[in-house]
Amino acid sequence: MLKSFALSTLMVLGAASGALAQSDYPTQPITVVVPFSAGGPTDTVARLVAQVMSKELGQQVLIQNVGGAGGTLGAGQVANATNDGYTLLLHHIGMSTAPTLYRNLAFDPLTDFTPVGLITSVPMTIVARKDFEPTDMASLTTYLKANGQDVTYANAGIGSASHLCGMLLQDSLEVQMITVPYQGAGPAMTDIVGGQVDLICDQTTNTTNQIKAGEVKAYAVTSPARVDSLPDLPTTAEANLPRLEIGVWHGLYGPKDMDPAIVAKLEAALQTALQDPTVIQRFAELGTAPVPLDQATPQALTEELKGQIELWKPIIEEAGVYAD
Ligand code: ASP
């Protein structure tokens, strides 16, 4: 009797302190893990959004860059983190390709995370060091068909967006380039600008400034329509590569089984960030836009993730690319 009274008292106290924790949340800084290097496109999106979320939540939202293995190291870290809302993950399309690409993936994107919402979908651009010989997409195609085996292609590891785009490019042209892997597309772009590596396909959020400054040579954009911020760049479909269409969607997650009240606060803060004029303007300058607000929700992110896992599975299987 005493024991059950004590137990139920503890349960009531526990529930009360849980409720208090939810209503007080957040009471300390929040860490958002970006599973790629600082200075790259995922990092850029995360820092823009985190600034507004931080104001909205009244606590610092800090970015932690955990690059490696195409984003699976950082994602794995968050899958194993405490689900108190203080450790989150901002990842991209790689969440949906990792289950097919990685034979020994340490997490399940659909069951080991709590989705918060979609953020944006970013087109990709095919760019090269500025003194790379081909001048347009047609001459790039001819050049790669003849010399592809000698061309160095930078990517951010297996399952990164730059890897997927490179895989589709090589597949479409039936060529095999030399892959140079990085922990993120930030350092990869530094080496493209420096001329140490020939080619990359990466998000406009990482290439627009360099294209506009003439630091790289740009060939095509992977969206169905041209991008306003880079109007002279043809689409891959215009350049006769219709299979090379890819939009890099980004989402915010926490570890699995997060408190719904905490998720609701994060969802609201994310939606505020996506309506912020500075975020909208910077996104536009970098060739993208926030998703409509009804997609910045846990349900929409879950649907996108499920759909994209199904979409990429046969493409990856056909390409026969796997990692351990
Ligand atoms: N966007 C890069 C990629 O997936 C990674 C990064 O954000 O640095 O290729």
Coordinates of C-alpha atoms and ligand atoms in Angstrom, one line a residue:
M1 CA 0.0 0.0 0.0
L2 CA 2.7 2.4 1.1
K3 CA 4.8 1.3 -1.7
S4 CA 2.1 1.9 -4.3
F5 CA 1.3 5.3 -2.7
A6 CA 5.0 6.2 -2.9
L7 CA 5.1 5.0 -6.5
S8 CA 2.1 7.0 -7.6
T9 CA 3.3 10.1 -5.8
L10 CA 6.6 9.7 -7.6
M11 CA 4.8 9.3 -10.9
V12 CA 2.7 12.5 -10.3
L13 CA 5.9 14.4 -9.3
G14 CA 7.6 13.0 -12.4
A15 CA 4.8 14.0 -14.7
A16 CA 4.7 17.4 -13.1
S17 CA 8.4 18.0 -13.5
G18 CA 8.1 16.7 -17.1
A19 CA 5.3 19.2 -17.8
L20 CA 7.5 21.9 -16.2
A21 CA 10.4 20.9 -18.4
Q22 CA 8.2 21.2 -21.5
S23 CA 6.7 24.6 -20.6
D24 CA 10.2 26.0 -19.7
Y25 CA 11.9 24.6 -22.7
P26 CA 14.5 25.7 -23.7
T27 CA 16.4 26.6 -20.6
Q28 CA 19.9 26.1 -22.1
P29 CA 21.6 26.4 -25.5
I30 CA 20.4 24.0 -28.3
T31 CA 23.0 22.3 -30.5
V32 CA 22.1 21.6 -34.1
V33 CA 24.5 19.0 -35.6
V34 CA 25.3 19.7 -39.3
P35 CA 26.8 16.5 -40.7
F36 CA 29.2 18.3 -43.0
S37 CA 32.0 20.8 -42.7
A38 CA 31.6 24.5 -41.8
G39 CA 31.2 26.9 -44.7
G40 CA 29.4 24.4 -46.9
P41 CA 25.8 24.6 -48.2
T42 CA 24.1 22.6 -45.4
D43 CA 26.0 24.7 -42.9
T44 CA 24.9 27.9 -44.6
V45 CA 21.2 26.9 -44.5
A46 CA 21.6 25.8 -40.8
R47 CA 23.3 29.0 -39.7
L48 CA 20.7 31.3 -41.4
V49 CA 17.7 29.4 -39.8
A50 CA 19.4 28.9 -36.4
Q51 CA 19.9 32.7 -36.0
V52 CA 16.1 33.3 -36.1
M53 CA 15.2 30.2 -34.2
S54 CA 17.6 31.4 -31.5
K55 CA 15.7 34.7 -31.2
E56 CA 12.4 33.0 -31.2
L57 CA 13.3 30.4 -28.6
G58 CA 15.2 32.8 -26.3
Q59 CA 18.3 30.5 -26.2
Q60 CA 21.4 30.2 -28.4
V61 CA 21.1 27.7 -31.2
L62 CA 24.6 26.5 -31.8
I63 CA 25.9 24.7 -34.9
Q64 CA 28.2 21.7 -34.5
N65 CA 29.8 20.4 -37.7
V66 CA 30.3 16.7 -37.6
G67 CA 31.5 15.8 -41.1
G68 CA 32.4 12.4 -42.5
A69 CA 30.9 9.4 -44.3
G70 CA 28.5 11.4 -46.4
G71 CA 26.7 12.8 -43.4
T72 CA 26.1 9.5 -41.6
L73 CA 28.5 10.2 -38.8
G74 CA 26.7 13.3 -37.7
A75 CA 23.3 11.8 -38.2
G76 CA 24.4 8.7 -36.1
Q77 CA 25.6 11.0 -33.3
V78 CA 22.1 12.6 -33.1
A79 CA 20.3 9.2 -33.3
N80 CA 22.2 8.3 -30.1
A81 CA 21.8 11.6 -28.3
T82 CA 19.5 12.3 -25.4
N83 CA 16.0 13.2 -26.7
D84 CA 15.5 16.3 -24.5
G85 CA 15.4 18.8 -27.4
Y86 CA 18.9 20.1 -26.8
T87 CA 20.5 18.1 -29.6
L88 CA 19.1 18.3 -33.1
L89 CA 20.1 17.4 -36.6
L90 CA 19.9 19.5 -39.8
H91 CA 20.5 17.1 -42.7
H92 CA 19.6 16.9 -46.4
I93 CA 18.6 14.4 -49.0
G94 CA 21.4 12.1 -47.7
M95 CA 18.9 10.9 -45.0
S96 CA 16.9 9.2 -47.7
T97 CA 19.8 7.7 -49.7
A98 CA 21.9 6.4 -46.7
P99 CA 19.6 3.3 -46.0
T100 CA 20.3 2.0 -49.6
L101 CA 23.9 3.2 -50.0
Y102 CA 25.2 2.0 -46.6
R103 CA 25.2 -1.7 -45.9
N104 CA 25.9 -1.3 -42.2
L105 CA 24.1 1.9 -41.4
A106 CA 24.0 2.4 -37.6
F107 CA 20.6 4.1 -37.6
D108 CA 17.2 4.0 -39.3
P109 CA 16.2 7.4 -40.6
L110 CA 12.5 6.6 -40.2
T111 CA 12.5 5.1 -36.7
D112 CA 15.5 6.6 -34.9
F113 CA 14.6 10.3 -35.2
T114 CA 11.8 12.7 -34.4
P115 CA 11.0 14.8 -37.5
V116 CA 10.4 18.6 -36.9
G117 CA 10.0 19.9 -40.4
L118 CA 11.2 20.5 -44.0
I119 CA 13.2 23.7 -44.6
T120 CA 14.1 24.2 -48.2
S121 CA 15.0 22.4 -51.5
V122 CA 18.1 23.6 -53.2
P123 CA 19.1 23.2 -56.9
M124 CA 22.5 22.0 -57.7
T125 CA 25.0 23.4 -60.2
I126 CA 27.8 21.7 -62.2
V127 CA 30.9 23.8 -61.8
A128 CA 34.6 23.4 -62.5
R129 CA 37.9 25.2 -61.7
K130 CA 37.9 28.4 -63.8
D131 CA 40.6 27.2 -66.2
F132 CA 39.0 23.9 -66.9
E133 CA 38.9 23.5 -70.7
P134 CA 35.2 22.9 -71.6
T135 CA 33.3 26.2 -72.0
D136 CA 29.7 25.0 -71.9
M137 CA 27.6 21.9 -71.1
A138 CA 27.9 20.5 -74.7
S139 CA 31.7 20.7 -74.7
L140 CA 31.8 19.4 -71.1
T141 CA 29.8 16.4 -72.2
T142 CA 32.2 15.7 -75.1
Y143 CA 35.3 16.3 -72.9
L144 CA 34.1 14.0 -70.2
K145 CA 33.2 11.2 -72.7
A146 CA 36.8 11.4 -74.0
N147 CA 38.8 12.2 -70.9
G148 CA 36.5 11.3 -67.9
Q149 CA 38.9 8.8 -66.4
D150 CA 41.5 11.6 -65.9
V151 CA 39.0 14.2 -64.5
T152 CA 38.9 14.7 -60.7
Y153 CA 35.4 15.0 -59.2
A154 CA 35.0 16.4 -55.7
N155 CA 32.3 15.2 -53.4
A156 CA 31.3 15.3 -49.7
G157 CA 31.4 11.5 -49.3
I158 CA 29.1 8.6 -50.3
G159 CA 25.5 9.7 -49.9
S160 CA 26.3 13.4 -50.0
A161 CA 24.3 15.4 -52.6
S162 CA 27.5 16.1 -54.5
H163 CA 28.1 12.3 -54.7
L164 CA 24.5 11.6 -55.9
C165 CA 24.7 14.3 -58.6
G166 CA 28.1 13.0 -59.7
M167 CA 26.7 9.5 -59.8
L168 CA 23.9 10.6 -62.1
L169 CA 26.3 12.7 -64.2
Q170 CA 28.6 9.7 -64.7
D171 CA 25.7 7.4 -65.3
S172 CA 24.2 9.7 -67.9
L173 CA 27.4 10.0 -69.8
E174 CA 28.6 6.5 -69.1
V175 CA 32.0 7.7 -67.8
Q176 CA 33.9 7.1 -64.6
M177 CA 35.8 10.0 -63.0
I178 CA 38.4 10.1 -60.2
T179 CA 36.5 10.8 -57.0
V180 CA 38.1 13.1 -54.4
P181 CA 36.1 12.9 -51.1
Y182 CA 35.8 15.7 -48.6
Q183 CA 34.0 16.0 -45.2
G184 CA 31.8 18.7 -46.7
A185 CA 31.4 20.7 -49.9
G186 CA 32.8 23.9 -48.2
P187 CA 36.5 22.6 -48.4
A188 CA 35.7 20.9 -51.7
M189 CA 34.7 24.3 -53.1
T190 CA 37.9 25.9 -51.7
D191 CA 39.9 23.4 -53.7
I192 CA 37.8 23.9 -56.9
V193 CA 38.5 27.7 -56.6
G194 CA 42.2 26.9 -55.9
G195 CA 42.4 24.7 -59.0
Q196 CA 43.4 21.5 -57.0
V197 CA 40.4 19.6 -58.3
D198 CA 38.5 19.8 -61.6
L199 CA 34.8 19.4 -61.1
I200 CA 31.9 19.3 -58.6
C201 CA 28.1 19.3 -58.7
D202 CA 26.9 21.1 -55.6
Q203 CA 24.1 23.2 -54.2
T204 CA 23.6 26.8 -55.4
T205 CA 23.9 27.7 -51.7
N206 CA 27.6 26.8 -52.1
T207 CA 28.3 27.9 -55.7
T208 CA 26.4 31.1 -56.4
N209 CA 28.9 33.5 -54.9
Q210 CA 31.8 31.8 -56.7
I211 CA 30.0 31.7 -60.0
K212 CA 29.1 35.4 -59.8
A213 CA 32.7 36.3 -58.8
G214 CA 34.0 34.3 -61.8
E215 CA 36.0 32.1 -59.5
V216 CA 34.6 28.9 -61.1
K217 CA 33.2 27.9 -64.4
A218 CA 29.5 27.0 -64.3
Y219 CA 27.8 24.7 -66.8
A220 CA 24.2 23.9 -65.8
V221 CA 21.7 23.9 -63.0
T222 CA 19.9 20.7 -62.0
S223 CA 16.4 22.2 -61.4
P224 CA 13.5 21.8 -63.9
A225 CA 13.5 25.6 -64.6
R226 CA 16.3 28.1 -64.6
V227 CA 17.2 29.8 -61.3
D228 CA 16.5 33.5 -60.9
S229 CA 19.8 34.3 -59.2
L230 CA 21.7 32.6 -62.1
P231 CA 19.5 33.3 -65.1
D232 CA 22.2 32.5 -67.7
L233 CA 22.8 29.0 -66.5
P234 CA 20.9 26.4 -68.6
T235 CA 19.1 23.5 -66.9
T236 CA 20.4 20.0 -67.3
A237 CA 17.3 19.2 -69.3
E238 CA 18.1 22.0 -71.8
A239 CA 21.6 20.5 -72.0
N240 CA 20.1 17.1 -72.9
L241 CA 20.7 15.5 -69.5
P242 CA 17.1 15.1 -68.4
R243 CA 18.0 12.3 -65.8
L244 CA 20.2 14.8 -64.0
E245 CA 17.5 16.6 -62.2
I246 CA 17.9 16.8 -58.4
G247 CA 16.7 19.1 -55.7
V248 CA 18.5 18.9 -52.3
W249 CA 15.8 19.0 -49.6
H250 CA 16.7 19.8 -46.0
G251 CA 15.0 18.8 -42.8
L252 CA 15.3 19.3 -39.1
Y253 CA 15.1 16.3 -36.7
G254 CA 15.7 15.3 -33.1
P255 CA 16.5 11.9 -31.6
K256 CA 13.5 9.5 -31.5
D257 CA 10.6 9.9 -29.1
M258 CA 11.0 13.5 -28.3
D259 CA 8.3 15.2 -26.2
P260 CA 5.5 16.4 -28.6
A261 CA 5.3 19.7 -26.7
I262 CA 9.0 20.4 -27.4
V263 CA 8.6 19.4 -31.0
A264 CA 5.7 21.8 -31.3
K265 CA 7.9 24.7 -30.0
L266 CA 10.7 23.8 -32.4
E267 CA 8.2 23.5 -35.3
A268 CA 6.8 27.0 -34.5
A269 CA 10.4 28.5 -34.3
L270 CA 11.3 26.8 -37.6
Q271 CA 8.2 28.3 -39.2
T272 CA 9.1 31.7 -37.9
A273 CA 12.6 31.4 -39.3
L274 CA 11.2 30.4 -42.7
Q275 CA 9.0 33.6 -42.8
D276 CA 11.9 35.9 -41.8
P277 CA 12.6 38.5 -44.5
T278 CA 16.4 38.1 -44.1
V279 CA 16.2 34.3 -44.4
I280 CA 14.0 34.6 -47.5
Q281 CA 16.3 37.2 -49.1
R282 CA 19.5 35.3 -48.4
F283 CA 17.9 32.1 -49.7
A284 CA 16.8 33.9 -52.8
E285 CA 20.3 35.3 -53.4
L286 CA 21.6 31.8 -53.1
G287 CA 19.1 30.2 -55.5
T288 CA 16.5 28.8 -53.2
A289 CA 13.4 29.5 -51.1
P290 CA 11.9 28.3 -47.8
V291 CA 9.3 25.5 -48.2
P292 CA 5.7 26.5 -47.9
L293 CA 4.8 26.6 -44.1
D294 CA 2.5 23.5 -44.3
Q295 CA 5.7 21.5 -45.2
A296 CA 7.7 22.8 -42.3
T297 CA 5.9 20.2 -40.2
P298 CA 6.8 16.7 -38.8
Q299 CA 4.1 15.1 -41.0
A300 CA 5.5 16.6 -44.2
L301 CA 9.1 15.7 -43.3
T302 CA 8.1 12.1 -42.6
E303 CA 6.2 11.9 -45.9
E304 CA 9.1 13.4 -47.8
L305 CA 11.6 11.1 -46.2
K306 CA 9.5 8.0 -46.9
G307 CA 8.9 9.0 -50.5
Q308 CA 12.6 9.9 -51.2
I309 CA 13.8 6.6 -49.7
E310 CA 11.6 4.8 -52.2
L311 CA 12.6 7.1 -55.0
W312 CA 16.3 6.7 -54.6
K313 CA 16.4 3.0 -53.8
P314 CA 16.1 1.7 -57.4
I315 CA 18.4 4.5 -58.8
I316 CA 21.2 3.6 -56.4
E317 CA 20.6 -0.1 -57.0
E318 CA 20.9 0.4 -60.7
A319 CA 24.1 2.4 -60.3
G320 CA 25.4 -0.4 -58.0
V321 CA 27.2 2.0 -55.6
Y322 CA 27.4 0.9 -51.9
A323 CA 29.5 1.7 -48.9
D324 CA 30.2 -0.2 -45.6
Ligands
ASP1 N1 26.1 19.8 -49.8 C1 27.2 19.0 -49.6 C2 26.9 17.7 -50.3 O1 26.0 16.9 -49.8 C3 27.6 18.8 -48.2 C4 27.8 20.0 -47.4 O2 26.7 20.6 -47.1 O3 28.9 20.4 -47.1 O4 27.6 17.3 -51.2

